[in-house]
PDB file of C-alpha atoms in Angstrom:
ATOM      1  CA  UNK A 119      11.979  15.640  32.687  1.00 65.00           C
ATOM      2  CA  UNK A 120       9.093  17.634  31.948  1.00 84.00           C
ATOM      3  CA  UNK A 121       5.193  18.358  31.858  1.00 87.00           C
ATOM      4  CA  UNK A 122       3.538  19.306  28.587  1.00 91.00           C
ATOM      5  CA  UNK A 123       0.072  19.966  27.679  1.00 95.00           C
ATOM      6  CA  UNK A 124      -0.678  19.185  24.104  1.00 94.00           C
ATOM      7  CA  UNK A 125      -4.189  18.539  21.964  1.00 97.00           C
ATOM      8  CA  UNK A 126      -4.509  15.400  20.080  1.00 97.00           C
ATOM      9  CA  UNK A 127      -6.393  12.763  18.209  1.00 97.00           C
ATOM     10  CA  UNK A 128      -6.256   9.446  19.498  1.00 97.00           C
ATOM     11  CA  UNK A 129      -5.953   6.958  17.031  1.00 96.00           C
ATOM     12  CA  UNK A 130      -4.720   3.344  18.963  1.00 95.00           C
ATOM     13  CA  UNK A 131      -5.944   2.421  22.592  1.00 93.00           C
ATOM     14  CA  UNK A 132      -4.531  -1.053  23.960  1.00 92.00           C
ATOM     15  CA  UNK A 133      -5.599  -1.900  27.211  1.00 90.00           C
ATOM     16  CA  UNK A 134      -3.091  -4.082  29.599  1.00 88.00           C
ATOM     17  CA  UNK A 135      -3.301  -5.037  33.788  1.00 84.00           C
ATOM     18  CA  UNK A 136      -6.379  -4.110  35.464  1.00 85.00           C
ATOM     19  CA  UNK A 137      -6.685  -0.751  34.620  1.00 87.00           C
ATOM     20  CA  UNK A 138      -3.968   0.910  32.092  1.00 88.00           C
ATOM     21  CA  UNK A 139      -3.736   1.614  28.649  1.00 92.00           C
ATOM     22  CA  UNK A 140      -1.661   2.186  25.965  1.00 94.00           C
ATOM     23  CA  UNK A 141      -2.798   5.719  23.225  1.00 94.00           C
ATOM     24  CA  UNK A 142      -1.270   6.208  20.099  1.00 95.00           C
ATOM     25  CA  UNK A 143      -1.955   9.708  19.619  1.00 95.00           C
ATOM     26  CA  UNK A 144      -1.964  11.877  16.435  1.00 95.00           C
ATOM     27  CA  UNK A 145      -0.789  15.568  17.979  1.00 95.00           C
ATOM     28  CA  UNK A 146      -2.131  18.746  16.704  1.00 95.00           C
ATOM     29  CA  UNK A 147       1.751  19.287  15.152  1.00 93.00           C
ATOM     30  CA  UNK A 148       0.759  15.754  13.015  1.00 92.00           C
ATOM     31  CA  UNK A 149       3.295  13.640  14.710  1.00 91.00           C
ATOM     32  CA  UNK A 150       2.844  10.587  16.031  1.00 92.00           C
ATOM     33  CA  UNK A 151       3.723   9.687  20.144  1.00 92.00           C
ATOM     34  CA  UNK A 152       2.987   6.901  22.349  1.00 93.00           C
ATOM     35  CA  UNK A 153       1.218   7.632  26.268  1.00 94.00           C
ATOM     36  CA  UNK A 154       1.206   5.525  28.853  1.00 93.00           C
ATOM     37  CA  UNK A 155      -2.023   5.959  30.513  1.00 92.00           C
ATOM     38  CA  UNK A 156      -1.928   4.916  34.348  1.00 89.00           C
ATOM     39  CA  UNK A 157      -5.299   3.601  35.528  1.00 83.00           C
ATOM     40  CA  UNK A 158      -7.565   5.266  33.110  1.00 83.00           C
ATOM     41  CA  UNK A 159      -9.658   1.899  33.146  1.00 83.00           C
ATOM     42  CA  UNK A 160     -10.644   2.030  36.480  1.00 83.00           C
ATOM     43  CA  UNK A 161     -14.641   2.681  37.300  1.00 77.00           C
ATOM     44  CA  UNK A 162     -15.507   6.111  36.878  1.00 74.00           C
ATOM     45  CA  UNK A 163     -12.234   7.219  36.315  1.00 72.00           C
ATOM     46  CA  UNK A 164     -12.319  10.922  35.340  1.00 77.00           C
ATOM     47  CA  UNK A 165      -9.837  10.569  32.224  1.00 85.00           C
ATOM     48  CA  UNK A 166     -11.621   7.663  31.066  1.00 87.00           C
ATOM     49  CA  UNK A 167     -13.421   9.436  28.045  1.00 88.00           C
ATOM     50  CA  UNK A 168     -10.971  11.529  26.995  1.00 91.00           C
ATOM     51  CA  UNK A 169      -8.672   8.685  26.433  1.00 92.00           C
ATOM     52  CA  UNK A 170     -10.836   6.921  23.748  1.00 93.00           C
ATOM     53  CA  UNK A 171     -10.641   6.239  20.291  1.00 96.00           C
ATOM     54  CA  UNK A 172     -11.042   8.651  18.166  1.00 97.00           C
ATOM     55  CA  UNK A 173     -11.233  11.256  20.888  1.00 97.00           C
ATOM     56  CA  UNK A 174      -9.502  15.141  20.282  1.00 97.00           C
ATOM     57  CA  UNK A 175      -8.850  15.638  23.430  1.00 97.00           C
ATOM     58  CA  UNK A 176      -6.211  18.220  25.970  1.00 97.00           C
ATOM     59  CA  UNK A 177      -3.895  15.657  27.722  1.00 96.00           C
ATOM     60  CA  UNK A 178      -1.423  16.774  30.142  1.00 95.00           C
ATOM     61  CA  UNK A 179       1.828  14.802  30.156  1.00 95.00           C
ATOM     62  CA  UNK A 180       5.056  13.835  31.921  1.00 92.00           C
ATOM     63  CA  UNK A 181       8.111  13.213  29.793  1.00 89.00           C
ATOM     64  CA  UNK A 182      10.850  11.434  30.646  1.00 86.00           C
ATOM     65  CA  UNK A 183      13.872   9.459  28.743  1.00 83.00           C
ATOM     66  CA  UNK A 184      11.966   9.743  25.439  1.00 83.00           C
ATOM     67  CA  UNK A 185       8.937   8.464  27.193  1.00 91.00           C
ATOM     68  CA  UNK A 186       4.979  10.260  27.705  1.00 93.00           C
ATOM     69  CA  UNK A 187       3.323   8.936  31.109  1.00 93.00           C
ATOM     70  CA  UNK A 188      -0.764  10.670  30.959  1.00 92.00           C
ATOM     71  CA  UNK A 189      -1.196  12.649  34.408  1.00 93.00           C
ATOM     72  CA  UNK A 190      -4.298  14.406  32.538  1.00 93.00           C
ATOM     73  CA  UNK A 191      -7.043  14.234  30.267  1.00 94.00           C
ATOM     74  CA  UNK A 192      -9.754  16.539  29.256  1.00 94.00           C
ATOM     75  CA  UNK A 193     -12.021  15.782  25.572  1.00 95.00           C
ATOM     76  CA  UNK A 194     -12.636  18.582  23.377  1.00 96.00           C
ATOM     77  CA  UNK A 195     -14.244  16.836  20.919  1.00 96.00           C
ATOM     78  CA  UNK A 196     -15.824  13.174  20.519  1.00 96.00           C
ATOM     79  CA  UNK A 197     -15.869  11.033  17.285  1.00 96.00           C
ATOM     80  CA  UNK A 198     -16.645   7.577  19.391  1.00 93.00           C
ATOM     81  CA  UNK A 199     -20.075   7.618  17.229  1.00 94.00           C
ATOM     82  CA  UNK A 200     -18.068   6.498  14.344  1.00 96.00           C
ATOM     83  CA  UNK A 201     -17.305   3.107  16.296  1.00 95.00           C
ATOM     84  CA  UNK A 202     -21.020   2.090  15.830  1.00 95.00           C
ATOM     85  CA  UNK A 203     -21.572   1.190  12.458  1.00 94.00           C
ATOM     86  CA  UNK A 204     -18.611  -1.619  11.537  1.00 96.00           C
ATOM     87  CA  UNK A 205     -18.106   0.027   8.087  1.00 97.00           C
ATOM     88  CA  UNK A 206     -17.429   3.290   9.386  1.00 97.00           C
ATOM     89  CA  UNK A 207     -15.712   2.007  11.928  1.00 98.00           C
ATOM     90  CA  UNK A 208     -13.228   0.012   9.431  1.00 98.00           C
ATOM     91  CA  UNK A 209     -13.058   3.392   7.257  1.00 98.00           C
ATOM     92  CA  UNK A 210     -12.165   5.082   9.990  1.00 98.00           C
ATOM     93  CA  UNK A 211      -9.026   2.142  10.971  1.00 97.00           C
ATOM     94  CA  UNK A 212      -8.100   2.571   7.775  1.00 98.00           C
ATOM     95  CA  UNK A 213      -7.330   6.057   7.591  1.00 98.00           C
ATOM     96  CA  UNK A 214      -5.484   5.313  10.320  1.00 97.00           C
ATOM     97  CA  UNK A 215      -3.217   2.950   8.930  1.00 96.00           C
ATOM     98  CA  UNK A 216      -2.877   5.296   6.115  1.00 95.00           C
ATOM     99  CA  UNK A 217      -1.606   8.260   7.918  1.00 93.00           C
ATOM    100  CA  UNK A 218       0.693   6.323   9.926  1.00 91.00           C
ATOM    101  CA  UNK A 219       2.152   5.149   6.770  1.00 89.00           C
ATOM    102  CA  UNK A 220       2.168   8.766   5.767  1.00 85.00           C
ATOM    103  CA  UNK A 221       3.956  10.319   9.173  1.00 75.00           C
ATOM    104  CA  UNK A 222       6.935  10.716  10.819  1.00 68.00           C
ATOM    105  CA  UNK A 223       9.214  12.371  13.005  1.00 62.00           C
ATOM    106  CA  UNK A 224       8.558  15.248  10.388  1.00 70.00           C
ATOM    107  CA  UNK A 225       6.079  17.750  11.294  1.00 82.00           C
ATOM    108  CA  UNK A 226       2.829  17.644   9.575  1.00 91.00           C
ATOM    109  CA  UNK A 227      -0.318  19.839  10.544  1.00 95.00           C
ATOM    110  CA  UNK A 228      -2.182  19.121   8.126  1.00 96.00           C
ATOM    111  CA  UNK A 229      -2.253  15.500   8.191  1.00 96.00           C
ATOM    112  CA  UNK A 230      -4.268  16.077  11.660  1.00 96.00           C
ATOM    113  CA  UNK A 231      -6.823  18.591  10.050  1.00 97.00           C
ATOM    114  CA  UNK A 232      -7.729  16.140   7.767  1.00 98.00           C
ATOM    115  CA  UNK A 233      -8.211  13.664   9.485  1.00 98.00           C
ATOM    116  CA  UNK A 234     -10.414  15.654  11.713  1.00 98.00           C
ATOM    117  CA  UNK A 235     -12.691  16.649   9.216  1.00 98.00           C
ATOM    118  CA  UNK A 236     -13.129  13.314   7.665  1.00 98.00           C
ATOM    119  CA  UNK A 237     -14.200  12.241  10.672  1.00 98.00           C
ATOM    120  CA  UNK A 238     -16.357  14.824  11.446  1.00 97.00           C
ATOM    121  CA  UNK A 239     -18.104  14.270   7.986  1.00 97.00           C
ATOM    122  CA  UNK A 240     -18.352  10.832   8.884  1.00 97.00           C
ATOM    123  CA  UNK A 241     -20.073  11.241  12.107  1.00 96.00           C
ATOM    124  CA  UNK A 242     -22.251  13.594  10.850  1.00 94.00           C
ATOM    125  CA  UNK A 243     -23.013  11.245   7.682  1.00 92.00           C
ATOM    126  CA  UNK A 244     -24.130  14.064   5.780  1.00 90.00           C
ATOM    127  CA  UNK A 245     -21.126  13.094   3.071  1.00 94.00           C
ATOM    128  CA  UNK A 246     -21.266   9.776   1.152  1.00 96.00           C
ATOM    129  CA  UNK A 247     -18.482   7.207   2.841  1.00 97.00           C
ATOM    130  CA  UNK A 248     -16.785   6.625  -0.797  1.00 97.00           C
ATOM    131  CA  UNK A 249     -16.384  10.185  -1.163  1.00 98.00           C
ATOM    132  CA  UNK A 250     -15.089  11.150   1.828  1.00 98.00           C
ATOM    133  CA  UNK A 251     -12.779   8.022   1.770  1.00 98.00           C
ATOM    134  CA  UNK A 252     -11.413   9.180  -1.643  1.00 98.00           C
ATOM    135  CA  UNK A 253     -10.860  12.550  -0.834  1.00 98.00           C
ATOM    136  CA  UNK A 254      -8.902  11.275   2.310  1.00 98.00           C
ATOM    137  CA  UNK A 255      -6.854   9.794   0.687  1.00 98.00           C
ATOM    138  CA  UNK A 256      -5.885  11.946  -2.620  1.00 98.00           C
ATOM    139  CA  UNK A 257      -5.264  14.865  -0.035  1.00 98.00           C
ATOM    140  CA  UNK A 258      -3.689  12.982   2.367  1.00 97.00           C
ATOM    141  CA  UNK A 259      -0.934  12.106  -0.575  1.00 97.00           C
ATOM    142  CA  UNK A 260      -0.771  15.528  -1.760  1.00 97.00           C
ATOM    143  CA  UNK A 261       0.077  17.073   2.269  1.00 96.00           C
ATOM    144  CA  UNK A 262       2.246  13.977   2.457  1.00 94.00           C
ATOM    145  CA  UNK A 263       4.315  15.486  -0.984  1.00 93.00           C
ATOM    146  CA  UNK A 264       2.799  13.232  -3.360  1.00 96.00           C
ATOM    147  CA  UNK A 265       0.859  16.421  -5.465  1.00 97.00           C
ATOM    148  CA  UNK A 266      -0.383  15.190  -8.182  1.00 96.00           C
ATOM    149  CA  UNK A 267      -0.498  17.924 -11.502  1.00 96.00           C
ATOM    150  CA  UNK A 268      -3.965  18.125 -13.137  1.00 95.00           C
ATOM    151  CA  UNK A 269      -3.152  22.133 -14.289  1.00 92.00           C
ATOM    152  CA  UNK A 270      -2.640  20.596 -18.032  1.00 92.00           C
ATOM    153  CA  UNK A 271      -1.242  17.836 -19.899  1.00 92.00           C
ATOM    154  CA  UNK A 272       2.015  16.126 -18.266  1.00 90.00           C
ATOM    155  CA  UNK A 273       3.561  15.851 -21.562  1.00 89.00           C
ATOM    156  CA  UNK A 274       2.464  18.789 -23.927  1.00 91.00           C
ATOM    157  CA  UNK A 275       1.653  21.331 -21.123  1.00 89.00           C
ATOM    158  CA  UNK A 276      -1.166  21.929 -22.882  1.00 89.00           C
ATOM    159  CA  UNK A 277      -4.692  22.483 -21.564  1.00 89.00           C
ATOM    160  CA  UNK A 278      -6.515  18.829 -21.282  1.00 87.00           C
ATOM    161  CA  UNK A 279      -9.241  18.776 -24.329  1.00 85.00           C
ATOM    162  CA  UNK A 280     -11.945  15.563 -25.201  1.00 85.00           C
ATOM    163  CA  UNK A 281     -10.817  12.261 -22.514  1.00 89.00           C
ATOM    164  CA  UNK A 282      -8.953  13.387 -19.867  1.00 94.00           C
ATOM    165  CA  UNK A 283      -6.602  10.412 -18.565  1.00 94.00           C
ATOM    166  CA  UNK A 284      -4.872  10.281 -15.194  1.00 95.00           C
ATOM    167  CA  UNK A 285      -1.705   8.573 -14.952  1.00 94.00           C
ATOM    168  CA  UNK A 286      -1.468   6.864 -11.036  1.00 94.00           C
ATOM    169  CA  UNK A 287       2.558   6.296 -11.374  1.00 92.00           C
ATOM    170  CA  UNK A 288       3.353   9.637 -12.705  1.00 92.00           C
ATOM    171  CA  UNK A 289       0.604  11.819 -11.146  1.00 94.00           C
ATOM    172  CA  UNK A 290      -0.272  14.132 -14.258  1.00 94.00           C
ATOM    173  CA  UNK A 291      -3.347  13.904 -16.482  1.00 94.00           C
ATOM    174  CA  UNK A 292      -3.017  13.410 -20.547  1.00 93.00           C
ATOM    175  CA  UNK A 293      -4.736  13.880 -23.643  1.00 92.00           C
ATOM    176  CA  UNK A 294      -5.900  11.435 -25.962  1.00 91.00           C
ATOM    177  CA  UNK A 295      -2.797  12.591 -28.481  1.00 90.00           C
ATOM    178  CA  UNK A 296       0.400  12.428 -25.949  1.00 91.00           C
ATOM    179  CA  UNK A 297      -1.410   9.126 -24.359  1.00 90.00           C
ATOM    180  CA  UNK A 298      -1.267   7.262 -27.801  1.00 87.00           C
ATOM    181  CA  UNK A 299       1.734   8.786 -28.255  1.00 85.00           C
ATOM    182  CA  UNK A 300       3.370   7.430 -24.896  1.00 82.00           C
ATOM    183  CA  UNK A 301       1.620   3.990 -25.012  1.00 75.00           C
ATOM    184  CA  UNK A 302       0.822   4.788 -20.781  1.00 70.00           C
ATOM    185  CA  UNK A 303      -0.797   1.381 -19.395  1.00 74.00           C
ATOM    186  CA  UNK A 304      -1.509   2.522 -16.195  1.00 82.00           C
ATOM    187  CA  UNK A 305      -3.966   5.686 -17.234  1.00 89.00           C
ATOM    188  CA  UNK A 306      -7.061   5.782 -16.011  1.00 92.00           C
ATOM    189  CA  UNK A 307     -10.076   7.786 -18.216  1.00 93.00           C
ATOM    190  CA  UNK A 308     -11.896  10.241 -15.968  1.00 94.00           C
ATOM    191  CA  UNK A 309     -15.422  11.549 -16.628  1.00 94.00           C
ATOM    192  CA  UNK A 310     -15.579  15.546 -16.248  1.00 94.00           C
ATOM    193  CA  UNK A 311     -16.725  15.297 -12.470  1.00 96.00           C
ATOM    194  CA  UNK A 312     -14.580  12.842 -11.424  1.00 97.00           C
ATOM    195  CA  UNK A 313     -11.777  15.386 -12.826  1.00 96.00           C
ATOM    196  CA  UNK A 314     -12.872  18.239 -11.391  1.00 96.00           C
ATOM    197  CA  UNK A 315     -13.631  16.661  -8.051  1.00 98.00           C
ATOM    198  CA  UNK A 316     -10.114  15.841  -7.868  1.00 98.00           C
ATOM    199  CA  UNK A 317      -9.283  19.792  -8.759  1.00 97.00           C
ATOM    200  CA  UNK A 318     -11.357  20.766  -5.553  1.00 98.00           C
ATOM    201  CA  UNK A 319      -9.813  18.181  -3.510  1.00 98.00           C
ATOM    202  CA  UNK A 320      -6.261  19.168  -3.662  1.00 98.00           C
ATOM    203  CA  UNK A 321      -6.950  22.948  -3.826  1.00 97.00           C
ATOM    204  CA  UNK A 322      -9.696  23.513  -1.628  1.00 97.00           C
ATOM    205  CA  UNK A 323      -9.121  24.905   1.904  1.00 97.00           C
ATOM    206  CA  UNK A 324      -9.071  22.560   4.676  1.00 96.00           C
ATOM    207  CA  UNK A 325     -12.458  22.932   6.124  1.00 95.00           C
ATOM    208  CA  UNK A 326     -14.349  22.231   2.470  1.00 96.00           C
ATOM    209  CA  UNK A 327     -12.316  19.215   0.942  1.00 98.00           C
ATOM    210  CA  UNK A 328     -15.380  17.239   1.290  1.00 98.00           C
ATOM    211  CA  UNK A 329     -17.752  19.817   0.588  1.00 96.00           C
ATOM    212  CA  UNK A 330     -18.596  18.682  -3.158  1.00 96.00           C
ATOM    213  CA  UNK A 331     -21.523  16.432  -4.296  1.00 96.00           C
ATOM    214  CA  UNK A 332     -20.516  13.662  -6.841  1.00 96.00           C
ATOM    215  CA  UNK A 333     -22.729  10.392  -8.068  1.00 94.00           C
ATOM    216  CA  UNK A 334     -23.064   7.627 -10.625  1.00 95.00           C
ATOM    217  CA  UNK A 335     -19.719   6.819 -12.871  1.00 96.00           C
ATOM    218  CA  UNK A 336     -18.117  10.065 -11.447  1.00 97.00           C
ATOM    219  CA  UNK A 337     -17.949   9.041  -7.714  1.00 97.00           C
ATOM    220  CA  UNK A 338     -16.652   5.043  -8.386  1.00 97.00           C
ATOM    221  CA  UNK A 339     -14.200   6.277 -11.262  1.00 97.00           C
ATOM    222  CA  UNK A 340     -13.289   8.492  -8.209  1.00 98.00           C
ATOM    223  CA  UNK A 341     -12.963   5.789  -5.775  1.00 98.00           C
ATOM    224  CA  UNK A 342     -10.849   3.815  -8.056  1.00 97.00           C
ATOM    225  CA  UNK A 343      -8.286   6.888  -9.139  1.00 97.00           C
ATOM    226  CA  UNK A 344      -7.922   8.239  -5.503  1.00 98.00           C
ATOM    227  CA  UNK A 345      -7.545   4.208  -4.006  1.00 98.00           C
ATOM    228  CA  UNK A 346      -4.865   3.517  -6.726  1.00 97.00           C
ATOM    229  CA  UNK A 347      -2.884   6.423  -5.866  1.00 97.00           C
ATOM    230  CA  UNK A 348      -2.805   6.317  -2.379  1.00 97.00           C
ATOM    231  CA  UNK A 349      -2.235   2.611  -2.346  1.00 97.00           C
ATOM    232  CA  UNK A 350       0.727   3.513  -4.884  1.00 96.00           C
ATOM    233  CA  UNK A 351       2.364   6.163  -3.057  1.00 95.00           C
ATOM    234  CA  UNK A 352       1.915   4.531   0.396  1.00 94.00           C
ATOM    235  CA  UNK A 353       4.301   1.421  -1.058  1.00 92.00           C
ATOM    236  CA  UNK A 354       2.076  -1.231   1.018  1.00 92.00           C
ATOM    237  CA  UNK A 355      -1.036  -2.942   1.025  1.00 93.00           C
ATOM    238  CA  UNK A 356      -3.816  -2.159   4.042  1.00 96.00           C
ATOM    239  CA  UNK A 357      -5.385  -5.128   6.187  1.00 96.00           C
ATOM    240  CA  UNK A 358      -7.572  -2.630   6.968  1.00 97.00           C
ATOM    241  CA  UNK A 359      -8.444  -1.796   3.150  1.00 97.00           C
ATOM    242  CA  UNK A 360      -8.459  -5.548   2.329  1.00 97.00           C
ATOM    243  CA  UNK A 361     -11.789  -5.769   5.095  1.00 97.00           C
ATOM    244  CA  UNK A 362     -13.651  -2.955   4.410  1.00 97.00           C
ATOM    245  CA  UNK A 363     -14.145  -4.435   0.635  1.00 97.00           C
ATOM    246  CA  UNK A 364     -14.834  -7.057   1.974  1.00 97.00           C
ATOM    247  CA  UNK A 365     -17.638  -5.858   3.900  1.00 95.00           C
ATOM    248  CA  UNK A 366     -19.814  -5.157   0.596  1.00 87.00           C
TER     249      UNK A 366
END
């Protein structure tokens, strides 16, 4: 038995009785742990706001046989803005699914950062959603050990000249030659930005993996390379994903 103080993102809230709740929380350490939150529902309770979703907040915790009771709450950051608009919102649920897919018992720091900054580029909607949506989720694969190689050509090693492909199942990009060559199905043409947005996604620091500007063919050949991926890596399909298409 112990008390803990940890920072965290939540991610789940299910409310049960009068007043409790259940948080899935997302800790700064990128695992995943369940808190039982005693009468956080109750009329101006003080916890109340740091408890929500998509709240980082400083929660104070007892443990006890493998179990996290809340005994304190304090937000350090809101992102309950992004609940407003329902396809933000369902953006937002999905990127939740996705890193739950994508974590374990296995520490993962980054996984958390991430997250954090999409959602800070969401609420601050100065990034487009497909963008930030496919840069969440190439990086998310490449923390998560799924890297793809865009240095040069996956089969000749050479330098990428003319159409560069992308190949989803093998995560390397081809030339024209070694893709006739190979007779790859699955490769996807990529336009110059849409290739060199996916250069600054996996090797940017944290803080500026949405900090690029991308339009027109580039951004939904992006959407479409960076979905496929993830979707491939992750081994699953997203109820989540399936309703935010749906929304357009």
């Amino acid at each position: 038995m112990q008390h803990l103080t940890i920072k965290g993102l939540i991610i789940r809230e299910t409310d049960f009785g009068d007043a409790d709740r259940y948080i899935t929380v997302l800790t700064e350490q990128g695992q995943r742990i369940e808190i039982l939150c005693k009468g956080v529902r109750r009329r101006n309770g003080r916890q109340t706001a740091a408890v929500r979703l998509f709240c980082w907040s400083e929660l104070t915790l007892y443990h006890s046989r493998g179990r996290y009771t809340l005994t304190d709450a304090e937000i350090v950051r809101s992102f309950w803005g992004v609940t407003a608009d329902i396809e933000t919102y369902t953006l937002c649920c999905y990127f939740v699914e996705l890193c739950c897919a994508e974590t374990d018992e296995v520490e993962n720091p980054a996984v958390t950062r991430l997250f954090l900054y999409a959602l800070r580029a969401l609420a601050e909607q100065k990034r487009d959603k497909t963008l930030v949506k496919a840069a969440f989720e190439l990086r998310l694969m490449a923390e998560s050990g799924f890297l793809p190689d865009l240095s040069g050509c996956g089969v000749c090693g050479k330098p990428v000249e003319g159409t560069i492909y992308f190949s989803v199942k093998d995560g390397v990009v081809l030339d024209a030659d070694c893709l006739r060559r190979l007779g790859s199905k699955d490769a996807i043409p990529l336009p110059q930005g849409t290739y060199a947005a996916m250069a600054h996604i996996i090797t940017s620091g944290m803080p500026c993996v949405f900090s690029f500007a991308l339009g027109g063919e580039s951004l939904r050949q992006l959407a479409v390379v960076c979905e496929k991926y993830a979707l491939y890596y992750a081994e699953r399909d997203f109820h989540t994903l399936d309703f935010y298409h749906s929304l357009f």
